[in-house]
GROMACS .gro file of C-alpha atoms in nm:
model
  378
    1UNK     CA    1   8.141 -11.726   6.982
    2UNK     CA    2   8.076 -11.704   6.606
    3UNK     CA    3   7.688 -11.651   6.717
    4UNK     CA    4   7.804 -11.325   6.875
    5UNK     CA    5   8.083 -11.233   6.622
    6UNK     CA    6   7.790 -11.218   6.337
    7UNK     CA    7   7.554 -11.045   6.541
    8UNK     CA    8   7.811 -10.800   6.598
    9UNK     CA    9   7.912 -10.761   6.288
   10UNK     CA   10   7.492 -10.740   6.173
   11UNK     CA   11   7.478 -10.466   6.423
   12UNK     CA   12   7.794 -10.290   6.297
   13UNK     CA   13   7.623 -10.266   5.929
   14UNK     CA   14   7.304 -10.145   6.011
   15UNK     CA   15   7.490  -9.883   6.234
   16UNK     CA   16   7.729  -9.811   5.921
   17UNK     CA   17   7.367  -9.793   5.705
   18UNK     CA   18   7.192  -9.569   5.958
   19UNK     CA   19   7.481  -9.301   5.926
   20UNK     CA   20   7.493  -9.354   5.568
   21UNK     CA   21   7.131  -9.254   5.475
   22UNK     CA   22   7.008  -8.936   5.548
   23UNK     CA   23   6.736  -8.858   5.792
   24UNK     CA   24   6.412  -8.728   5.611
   25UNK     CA   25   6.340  -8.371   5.762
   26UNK     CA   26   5.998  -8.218   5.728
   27UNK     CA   27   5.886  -7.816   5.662
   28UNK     CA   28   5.523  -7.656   5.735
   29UNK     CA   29   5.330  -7.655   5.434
   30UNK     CA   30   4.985  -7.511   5.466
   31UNK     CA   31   4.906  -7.261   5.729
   32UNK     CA   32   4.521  -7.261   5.839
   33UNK     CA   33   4.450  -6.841   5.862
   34UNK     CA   34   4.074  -6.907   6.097
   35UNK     CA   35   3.899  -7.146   6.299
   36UNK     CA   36   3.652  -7.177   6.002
   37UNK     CA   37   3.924  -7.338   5.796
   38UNK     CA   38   4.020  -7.560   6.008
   39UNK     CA   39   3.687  -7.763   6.009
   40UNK     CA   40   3.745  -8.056   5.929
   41UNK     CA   41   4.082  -8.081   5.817
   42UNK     CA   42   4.366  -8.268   6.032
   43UNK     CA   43   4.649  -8.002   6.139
   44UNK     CA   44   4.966  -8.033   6.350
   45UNK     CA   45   5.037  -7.760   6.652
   46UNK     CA   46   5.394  -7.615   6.623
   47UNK     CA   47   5.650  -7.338   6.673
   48UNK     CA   48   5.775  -7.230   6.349
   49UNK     CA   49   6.057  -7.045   6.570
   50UNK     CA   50   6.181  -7.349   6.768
   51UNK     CA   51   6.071  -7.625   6.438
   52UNK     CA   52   5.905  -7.842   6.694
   53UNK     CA   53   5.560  -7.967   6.748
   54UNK     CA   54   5.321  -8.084   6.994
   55UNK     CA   55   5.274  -8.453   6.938
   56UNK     CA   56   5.128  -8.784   7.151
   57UNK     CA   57   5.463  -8.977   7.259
   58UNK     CA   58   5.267  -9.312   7.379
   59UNK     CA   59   4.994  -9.379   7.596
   60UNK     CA   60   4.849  -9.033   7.711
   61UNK     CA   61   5.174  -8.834   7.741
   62UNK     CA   62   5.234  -8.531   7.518
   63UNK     CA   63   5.582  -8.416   7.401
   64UNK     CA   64   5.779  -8.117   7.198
   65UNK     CA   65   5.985  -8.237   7.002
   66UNK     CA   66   6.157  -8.182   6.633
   67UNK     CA   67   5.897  -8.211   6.306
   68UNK     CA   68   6.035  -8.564   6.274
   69UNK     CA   69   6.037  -8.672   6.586
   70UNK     CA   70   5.711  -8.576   6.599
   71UNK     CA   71   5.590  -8.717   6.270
   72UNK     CA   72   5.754  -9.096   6.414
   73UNK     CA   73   5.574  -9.072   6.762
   74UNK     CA   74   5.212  -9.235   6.754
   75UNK     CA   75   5.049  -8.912   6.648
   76UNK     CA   76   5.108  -8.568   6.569
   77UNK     CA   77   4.766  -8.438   6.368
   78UNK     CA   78   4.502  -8.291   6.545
   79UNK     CA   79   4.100  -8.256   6.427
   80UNK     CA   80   3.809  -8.008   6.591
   81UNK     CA   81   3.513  -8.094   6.722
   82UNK     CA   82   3.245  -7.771   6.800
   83UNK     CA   83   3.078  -7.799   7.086
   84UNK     CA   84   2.865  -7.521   6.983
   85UNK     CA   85   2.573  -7.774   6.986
   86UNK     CA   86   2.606  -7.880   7.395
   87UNK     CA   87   2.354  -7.788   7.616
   88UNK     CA   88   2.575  -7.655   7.840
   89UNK     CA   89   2.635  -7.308   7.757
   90UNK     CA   90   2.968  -7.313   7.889
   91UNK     CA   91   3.151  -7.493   7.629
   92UNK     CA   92   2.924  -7.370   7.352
   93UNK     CA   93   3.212  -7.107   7.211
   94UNK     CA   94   3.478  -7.432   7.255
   95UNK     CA   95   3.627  -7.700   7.073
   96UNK     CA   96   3.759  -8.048   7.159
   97UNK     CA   97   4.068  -8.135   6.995
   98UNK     CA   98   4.107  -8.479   6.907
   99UNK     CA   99   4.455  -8.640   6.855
  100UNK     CA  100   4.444  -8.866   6.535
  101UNK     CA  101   4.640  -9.137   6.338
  102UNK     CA  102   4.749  -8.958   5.999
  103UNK     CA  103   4.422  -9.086   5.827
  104UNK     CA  104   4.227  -8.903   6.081
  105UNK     CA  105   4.078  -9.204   6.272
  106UNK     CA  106   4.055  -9.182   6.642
  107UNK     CA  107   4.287  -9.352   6.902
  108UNK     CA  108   4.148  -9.606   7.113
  109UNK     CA  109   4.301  -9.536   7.499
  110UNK     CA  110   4.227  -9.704   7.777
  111UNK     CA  111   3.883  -9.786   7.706
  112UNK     CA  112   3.851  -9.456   7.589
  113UNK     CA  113   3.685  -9.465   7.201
  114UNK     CA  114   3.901  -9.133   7.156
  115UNK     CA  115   4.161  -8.917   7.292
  116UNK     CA  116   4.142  -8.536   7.327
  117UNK     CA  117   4.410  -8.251   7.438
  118UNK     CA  118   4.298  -8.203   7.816
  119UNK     CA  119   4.448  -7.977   8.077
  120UNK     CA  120   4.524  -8.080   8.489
  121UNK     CA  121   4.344  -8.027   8.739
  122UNK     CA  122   4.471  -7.756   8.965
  123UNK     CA  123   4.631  -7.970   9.273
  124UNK     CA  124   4.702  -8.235   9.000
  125UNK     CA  125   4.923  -8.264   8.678
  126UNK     CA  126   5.037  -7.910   8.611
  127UNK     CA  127   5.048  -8.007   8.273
  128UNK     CA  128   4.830  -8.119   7.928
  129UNK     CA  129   4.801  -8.436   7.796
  130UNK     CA  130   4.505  -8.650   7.558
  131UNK     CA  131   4.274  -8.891   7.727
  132UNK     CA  132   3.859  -8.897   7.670
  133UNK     CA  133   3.685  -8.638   7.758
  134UNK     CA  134   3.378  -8.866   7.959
  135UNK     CA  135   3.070  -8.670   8.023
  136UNK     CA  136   3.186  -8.346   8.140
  137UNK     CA  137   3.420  -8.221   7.863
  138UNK     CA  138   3.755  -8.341   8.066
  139UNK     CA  139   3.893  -8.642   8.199
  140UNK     CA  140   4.099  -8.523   8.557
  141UNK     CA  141   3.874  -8.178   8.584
  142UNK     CA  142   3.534  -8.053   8.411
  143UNK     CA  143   3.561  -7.873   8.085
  144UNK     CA  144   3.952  -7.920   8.114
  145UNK     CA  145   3.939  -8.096   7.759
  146UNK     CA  146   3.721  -7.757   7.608
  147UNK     CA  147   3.882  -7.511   7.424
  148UNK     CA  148   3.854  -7.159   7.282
  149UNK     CA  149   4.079  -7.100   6.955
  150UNK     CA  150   4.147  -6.717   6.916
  151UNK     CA  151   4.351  -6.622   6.579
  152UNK     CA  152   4.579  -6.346   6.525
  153UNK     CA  153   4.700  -6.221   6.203
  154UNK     CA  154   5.028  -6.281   6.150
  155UNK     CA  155   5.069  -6.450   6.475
  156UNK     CA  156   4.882  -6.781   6.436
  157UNK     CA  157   4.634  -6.973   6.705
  158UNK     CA  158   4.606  -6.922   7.094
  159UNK     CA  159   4.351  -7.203   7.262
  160UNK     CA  160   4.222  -7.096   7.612
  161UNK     CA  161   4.128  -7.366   7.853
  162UNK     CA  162   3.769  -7.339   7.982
  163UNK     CA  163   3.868  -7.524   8.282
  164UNK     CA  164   4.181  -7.325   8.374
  165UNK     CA  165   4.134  -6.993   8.248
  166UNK     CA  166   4.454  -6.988   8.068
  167UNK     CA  167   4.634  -7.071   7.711
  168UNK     CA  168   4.812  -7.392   7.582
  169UNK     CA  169   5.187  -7.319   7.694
  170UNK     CA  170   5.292  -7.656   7.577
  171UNK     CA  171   5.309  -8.015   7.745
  172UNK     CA  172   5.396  -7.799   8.091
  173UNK     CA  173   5.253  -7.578   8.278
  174UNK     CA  174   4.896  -7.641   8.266
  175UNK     CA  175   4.774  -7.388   8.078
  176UNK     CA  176   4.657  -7.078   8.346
  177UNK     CA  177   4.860  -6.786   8.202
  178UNK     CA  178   4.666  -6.485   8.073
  179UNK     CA  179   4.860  -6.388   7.815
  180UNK     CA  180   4.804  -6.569   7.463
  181UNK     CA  181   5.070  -6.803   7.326
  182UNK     CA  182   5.084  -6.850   6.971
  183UNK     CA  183   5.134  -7.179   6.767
  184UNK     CA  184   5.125  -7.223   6.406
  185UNK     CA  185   4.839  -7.458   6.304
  186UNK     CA  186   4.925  -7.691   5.963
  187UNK     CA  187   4.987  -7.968   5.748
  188UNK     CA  188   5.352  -8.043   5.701
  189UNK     CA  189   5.530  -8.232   5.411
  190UNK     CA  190   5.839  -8.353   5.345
  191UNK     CA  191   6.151  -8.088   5.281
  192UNK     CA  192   6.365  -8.106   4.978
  193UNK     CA  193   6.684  -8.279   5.065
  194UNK     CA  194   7.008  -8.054   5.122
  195UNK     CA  195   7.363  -8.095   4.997
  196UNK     CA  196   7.551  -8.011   5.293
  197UNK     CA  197   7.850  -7.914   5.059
  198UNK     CA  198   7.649  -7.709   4.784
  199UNK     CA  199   7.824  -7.381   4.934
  200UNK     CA  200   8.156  -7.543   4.874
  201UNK     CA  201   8.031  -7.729   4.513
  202UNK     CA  202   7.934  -7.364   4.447
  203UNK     CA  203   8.284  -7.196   4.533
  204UNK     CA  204   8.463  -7.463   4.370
  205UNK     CA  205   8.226  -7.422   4.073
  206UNK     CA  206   8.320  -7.101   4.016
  207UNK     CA  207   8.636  -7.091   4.042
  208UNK     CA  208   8.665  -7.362   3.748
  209UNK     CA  209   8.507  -7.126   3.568
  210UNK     CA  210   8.689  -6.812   3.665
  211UNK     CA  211   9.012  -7.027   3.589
  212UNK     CA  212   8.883  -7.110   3.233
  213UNK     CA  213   8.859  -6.771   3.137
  214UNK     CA  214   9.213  -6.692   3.115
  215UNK     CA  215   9.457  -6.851   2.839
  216UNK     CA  216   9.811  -6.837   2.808
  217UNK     CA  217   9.816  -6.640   2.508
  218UNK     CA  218   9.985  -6.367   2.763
  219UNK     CA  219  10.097  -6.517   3.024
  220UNK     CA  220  10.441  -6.771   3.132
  221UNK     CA  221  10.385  -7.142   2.998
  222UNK     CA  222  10.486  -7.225   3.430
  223UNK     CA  223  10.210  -6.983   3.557
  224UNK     CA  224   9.937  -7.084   3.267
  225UNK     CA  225  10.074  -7.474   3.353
  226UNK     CA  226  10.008  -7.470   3.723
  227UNK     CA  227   9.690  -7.299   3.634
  228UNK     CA  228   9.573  -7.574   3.421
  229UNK     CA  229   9.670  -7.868   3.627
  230UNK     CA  230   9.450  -7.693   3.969
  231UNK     CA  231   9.156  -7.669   3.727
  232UNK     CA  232   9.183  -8.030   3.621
  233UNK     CA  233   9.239  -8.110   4.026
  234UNK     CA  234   8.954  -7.909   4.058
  235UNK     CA  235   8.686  -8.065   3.855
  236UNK     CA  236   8.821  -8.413   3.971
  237UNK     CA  237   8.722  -8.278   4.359
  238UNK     CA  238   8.407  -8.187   4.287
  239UNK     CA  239   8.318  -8.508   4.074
  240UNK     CA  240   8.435  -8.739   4.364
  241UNK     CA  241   8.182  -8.972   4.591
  242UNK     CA  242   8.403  -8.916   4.882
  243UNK     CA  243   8.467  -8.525   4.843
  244UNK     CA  244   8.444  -8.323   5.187
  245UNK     CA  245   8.431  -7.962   5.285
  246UNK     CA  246   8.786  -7.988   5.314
  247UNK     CA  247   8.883  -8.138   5.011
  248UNK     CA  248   8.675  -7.914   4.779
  249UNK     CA  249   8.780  -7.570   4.999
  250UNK     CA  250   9.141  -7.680   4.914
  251UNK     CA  251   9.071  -7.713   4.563
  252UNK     CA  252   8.911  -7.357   4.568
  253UNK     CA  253   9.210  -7.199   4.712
  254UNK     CA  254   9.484  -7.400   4.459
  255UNK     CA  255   9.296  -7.227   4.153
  256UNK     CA  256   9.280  -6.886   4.310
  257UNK     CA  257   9.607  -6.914   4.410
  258UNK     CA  258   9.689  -7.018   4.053
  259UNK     CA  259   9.512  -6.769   3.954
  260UNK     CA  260   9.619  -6.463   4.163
  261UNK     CA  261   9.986  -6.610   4.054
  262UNK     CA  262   9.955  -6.593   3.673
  263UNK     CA  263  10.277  -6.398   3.490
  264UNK     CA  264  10.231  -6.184   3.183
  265UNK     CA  265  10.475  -6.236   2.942
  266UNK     CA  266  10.752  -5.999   2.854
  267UNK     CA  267  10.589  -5.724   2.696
  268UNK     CA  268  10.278  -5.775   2.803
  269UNK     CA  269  10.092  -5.534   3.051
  270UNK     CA  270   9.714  -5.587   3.210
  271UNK     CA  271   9.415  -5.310   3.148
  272UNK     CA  272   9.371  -5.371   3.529
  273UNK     CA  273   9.678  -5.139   3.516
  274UNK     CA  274   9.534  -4.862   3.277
  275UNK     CA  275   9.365  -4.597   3.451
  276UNK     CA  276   9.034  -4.523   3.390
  277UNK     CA  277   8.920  -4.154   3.483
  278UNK     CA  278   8.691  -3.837   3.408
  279UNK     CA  279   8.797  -3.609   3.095
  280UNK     CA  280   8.637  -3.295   2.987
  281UNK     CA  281   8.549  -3.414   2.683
  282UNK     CA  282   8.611  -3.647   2.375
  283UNK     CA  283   8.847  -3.463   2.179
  284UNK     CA  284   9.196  -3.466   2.119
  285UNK     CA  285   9.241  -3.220   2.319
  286UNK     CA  286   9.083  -3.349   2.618
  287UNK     CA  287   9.217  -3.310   2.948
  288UNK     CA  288   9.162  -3.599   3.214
  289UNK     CA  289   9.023  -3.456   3.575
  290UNK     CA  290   8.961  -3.719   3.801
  291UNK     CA  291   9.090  -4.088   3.849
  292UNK     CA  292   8.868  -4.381   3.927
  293UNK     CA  293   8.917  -4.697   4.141
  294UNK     CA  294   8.797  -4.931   3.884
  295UNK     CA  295   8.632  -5.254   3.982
  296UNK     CA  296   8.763  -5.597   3.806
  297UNK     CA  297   8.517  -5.847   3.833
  298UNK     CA  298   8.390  -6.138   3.588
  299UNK     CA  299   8.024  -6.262   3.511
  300UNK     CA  300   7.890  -5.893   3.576
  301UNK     CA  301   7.724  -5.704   3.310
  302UNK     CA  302   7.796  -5.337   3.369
  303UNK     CA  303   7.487  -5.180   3.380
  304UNK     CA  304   7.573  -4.895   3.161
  305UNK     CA  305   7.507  -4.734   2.799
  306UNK     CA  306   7.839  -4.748   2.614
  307UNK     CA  307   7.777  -4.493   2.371
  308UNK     CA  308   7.633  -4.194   2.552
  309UNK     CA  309   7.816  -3.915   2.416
  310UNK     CA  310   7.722  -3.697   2.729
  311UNK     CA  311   7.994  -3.981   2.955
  312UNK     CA  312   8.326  -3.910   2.947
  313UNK     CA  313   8.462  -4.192   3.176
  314UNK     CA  314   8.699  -4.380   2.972
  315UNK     CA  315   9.111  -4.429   2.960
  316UNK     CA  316   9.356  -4.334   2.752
  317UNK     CA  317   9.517  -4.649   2.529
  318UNK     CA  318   9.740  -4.409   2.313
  319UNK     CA  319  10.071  -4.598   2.451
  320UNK     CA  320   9.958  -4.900   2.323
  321UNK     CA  321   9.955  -5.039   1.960
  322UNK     CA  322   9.784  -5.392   2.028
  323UNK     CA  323   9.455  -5.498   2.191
  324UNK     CA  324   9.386  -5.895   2.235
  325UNK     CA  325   9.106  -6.002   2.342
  326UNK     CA  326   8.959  -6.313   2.390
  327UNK     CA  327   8.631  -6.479   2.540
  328UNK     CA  328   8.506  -6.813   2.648
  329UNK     CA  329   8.216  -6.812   2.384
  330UNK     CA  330   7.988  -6.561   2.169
  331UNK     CA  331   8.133  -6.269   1.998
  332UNK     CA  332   8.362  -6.062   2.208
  333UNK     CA  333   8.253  -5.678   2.266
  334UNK     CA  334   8.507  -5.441   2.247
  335UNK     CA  335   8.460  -5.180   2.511
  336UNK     CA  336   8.693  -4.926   2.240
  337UNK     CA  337   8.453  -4.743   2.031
  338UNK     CA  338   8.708  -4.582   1.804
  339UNK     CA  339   8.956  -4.670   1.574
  340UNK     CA  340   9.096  -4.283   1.538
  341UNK     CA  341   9.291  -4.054   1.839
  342UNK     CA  342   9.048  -3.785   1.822
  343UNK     CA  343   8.670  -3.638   1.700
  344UNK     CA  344   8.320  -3.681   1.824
  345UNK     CA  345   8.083  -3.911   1.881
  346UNK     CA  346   7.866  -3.935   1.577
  347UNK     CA  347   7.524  -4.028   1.471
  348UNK     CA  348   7.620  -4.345   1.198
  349UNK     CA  349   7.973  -4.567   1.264
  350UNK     CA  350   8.167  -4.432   0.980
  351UNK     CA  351   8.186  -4.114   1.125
  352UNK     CA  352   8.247  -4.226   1.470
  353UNK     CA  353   8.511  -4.434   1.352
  354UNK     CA  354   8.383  -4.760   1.564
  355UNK     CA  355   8.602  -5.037   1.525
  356UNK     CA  356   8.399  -5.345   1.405
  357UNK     CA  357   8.445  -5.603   1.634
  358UNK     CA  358   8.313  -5.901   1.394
  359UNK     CA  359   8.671  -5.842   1.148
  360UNK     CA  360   9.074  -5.872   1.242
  361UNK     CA  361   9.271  -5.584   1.121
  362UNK     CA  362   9.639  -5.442   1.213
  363UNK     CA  363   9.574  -5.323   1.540
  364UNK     CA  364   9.369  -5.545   1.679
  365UNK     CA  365   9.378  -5.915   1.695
  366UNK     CA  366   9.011  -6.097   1.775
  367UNK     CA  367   9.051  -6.438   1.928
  368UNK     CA  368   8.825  -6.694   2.052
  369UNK     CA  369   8.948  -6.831   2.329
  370UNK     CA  370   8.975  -6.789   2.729
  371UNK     CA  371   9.064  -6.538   2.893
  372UNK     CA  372   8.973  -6.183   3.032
  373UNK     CA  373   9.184  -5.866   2.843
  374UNK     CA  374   9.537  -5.793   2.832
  375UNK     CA  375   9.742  -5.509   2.632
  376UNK     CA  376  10.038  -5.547   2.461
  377UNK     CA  377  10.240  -5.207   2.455
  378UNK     CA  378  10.558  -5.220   2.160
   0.00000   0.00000   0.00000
């Protein structure tokens, strides 16, 4: 009985260990582009569409299966042999295709010294397989182990069976259809290993970051509070060996929540509620003649030339006596270019009356900090 217990148990680990370690997955890496390039190189037959390949299972049977499925059967890589030299004039545009062991030595079958794709014999196996080709280019039917490779651009190979008339479908039917069927003839390698949560490390990510750009220099100590403790949840999720799709989504959500729930302060109001329009010009006495929908959004430059004295898109800040402005590194910008209610755009600062951005003064209050803009009106 304790025989059995342990072996149970042995089995239960490795089980636990298989789950645990992730399957290797493989990609196409080289493409062959002619039958010239394919000379002597070792190349696997696949459809990039359905990621599978045409591989030797055991003995003489062929299969289609996955890239690593077909990489762990007994072979998968394929080499040409011309047959341009024969005698017989019928195979003399063909190829054999051997089936080989990844360092491109031939497999012993049977008696056979080598193993090559073949075709059935009508009657027989409507199917391909690999088995030698004897002495008349086949093993069940003559010339059913010759092949003509036709490439198309941007398509890949098609190999027509001398024997049968017809193009490599696959393990079945044997191949007697007139139409050409593509596969993708190349080397394969190894693909880069996937986090299977990145998209959710990513969301979470950014919210962190979102949330750090705000401070609670405007807004209730309970609303800036909450904020703070989902951020510190937050970066605890996505630093944790046992974090799921789940667990991180849920963090996401707290610190936009947080976020979306922030209160200004008494007194305080948010540019998100100044509207932005089109004025007639930059005076004094200009008159505002369209409204925009502006667009809030962090992490995006805007694209535009602040300064161009032929845009008049801007809003009017005349109710307001304070501006603070903070920013989670660098030297903030301030998107104001004036420090007086009226006159032109000029050629030098002093005359434009740009408020320097690198100084404090009585209206305006530069802070290093977090946060995106808010306005306090007196």
């Amino acid at each position: 009985m304790r025989l059995i217990t342990k072996l149970w148990a042995t089995l239960l680990l490795l089980c636990v260990a298989g789950v645990a370690s992730a399957a290797t997955e493989y990609e196409v890496d080289q493409k062959f582009t002619s039958v010239a390039a394919l000379e002597g190189q070792l190349f696997a037959i696949v459809n990039e569409t359905d990621g599978k390949a045409i591989y030797n299972k055991d003995a003489q049977n062929l299969a289609y299966d996955t890239y690593a499925n077909a990489i762990a059967g007994t072979a998968y890589l394929y080499k040409l042999h011309s047959l341009a030299e024969e005698s017989d004039a019928n195979v003399q545009n063909a190829y054999a295709i051997e089936v080989v062991k990844a360092d491109g030595s031939s497999i012993g079958l049977w008696g056979n010294p080598a193993i090559y794709l073949n075709s059935g014999a009508e009657g027989g196996f409507d199917g391909c397989f690999v088995l030698g080709n004897k002495d008349q280019y086949g093993t069940d039917v003559k010339y059913g182990g010759a092949w003509e490779i036709e490439y198309a651009e941007g398509q890949g190979f098609a190999l027509k069976n001398v024997a049968r008339g017809g193009y490599f479908a696959g393990v079945n039917p044997a191949p007697t259809g007139t139409d050409p069927i593509y596969w993708t003839l190349c080397t394969m390698k190894e693909a880069p290993q996937t986090d299977p949560l990145a998209d959710q490390k990513d969301a979470l990510t950014a919210a962190i970051a979102k949330g750090k750009m705000f401070n609670a220099l405007a807004y209730t100590d309970a609303t800036f509070t909450t904020l703070t403790t989902k951020i510190a949840d937050g970066e605890t999720a996505l630093a944790a060996e046992g974090a799921t799709a789940e667990s991180l989504t849920a963090a996401t959500t707290a610190i936009n929540d947080a976020i979306t729930a922030l209160a200004f302060k008494e007194g305080f109001s948010s540019l998100k509620d100044v509207p932005f329009g089109k004025w007639d010009g930059w005076g004094a006495d200009a008159q505002q003649t369209s409204t925009y929908n502006t667009t809030w959004e962090l992490f995006k430059t805007t694209g535009q030339s602040y300064g161009d004295p032929g845009v008049n898109d801007y809003a009017d800040l005349s109710a307001f006596d304070k501006l603070y402005v903070t920013v989670a590194s660098g030297t903030p910008r301030i998107l104001l270019n004036r420090d007086a209610d009226n006159g032109q755009w000029n050629a030098t600062e002093a005359e434009s009356h740009l408020i320097d951005n690198t100084v404090g003064d009585e209206t305006i209050d530069h802070r290093q900090g977090l946060c995106s803009p808010s306005l306090y009106q007196e």
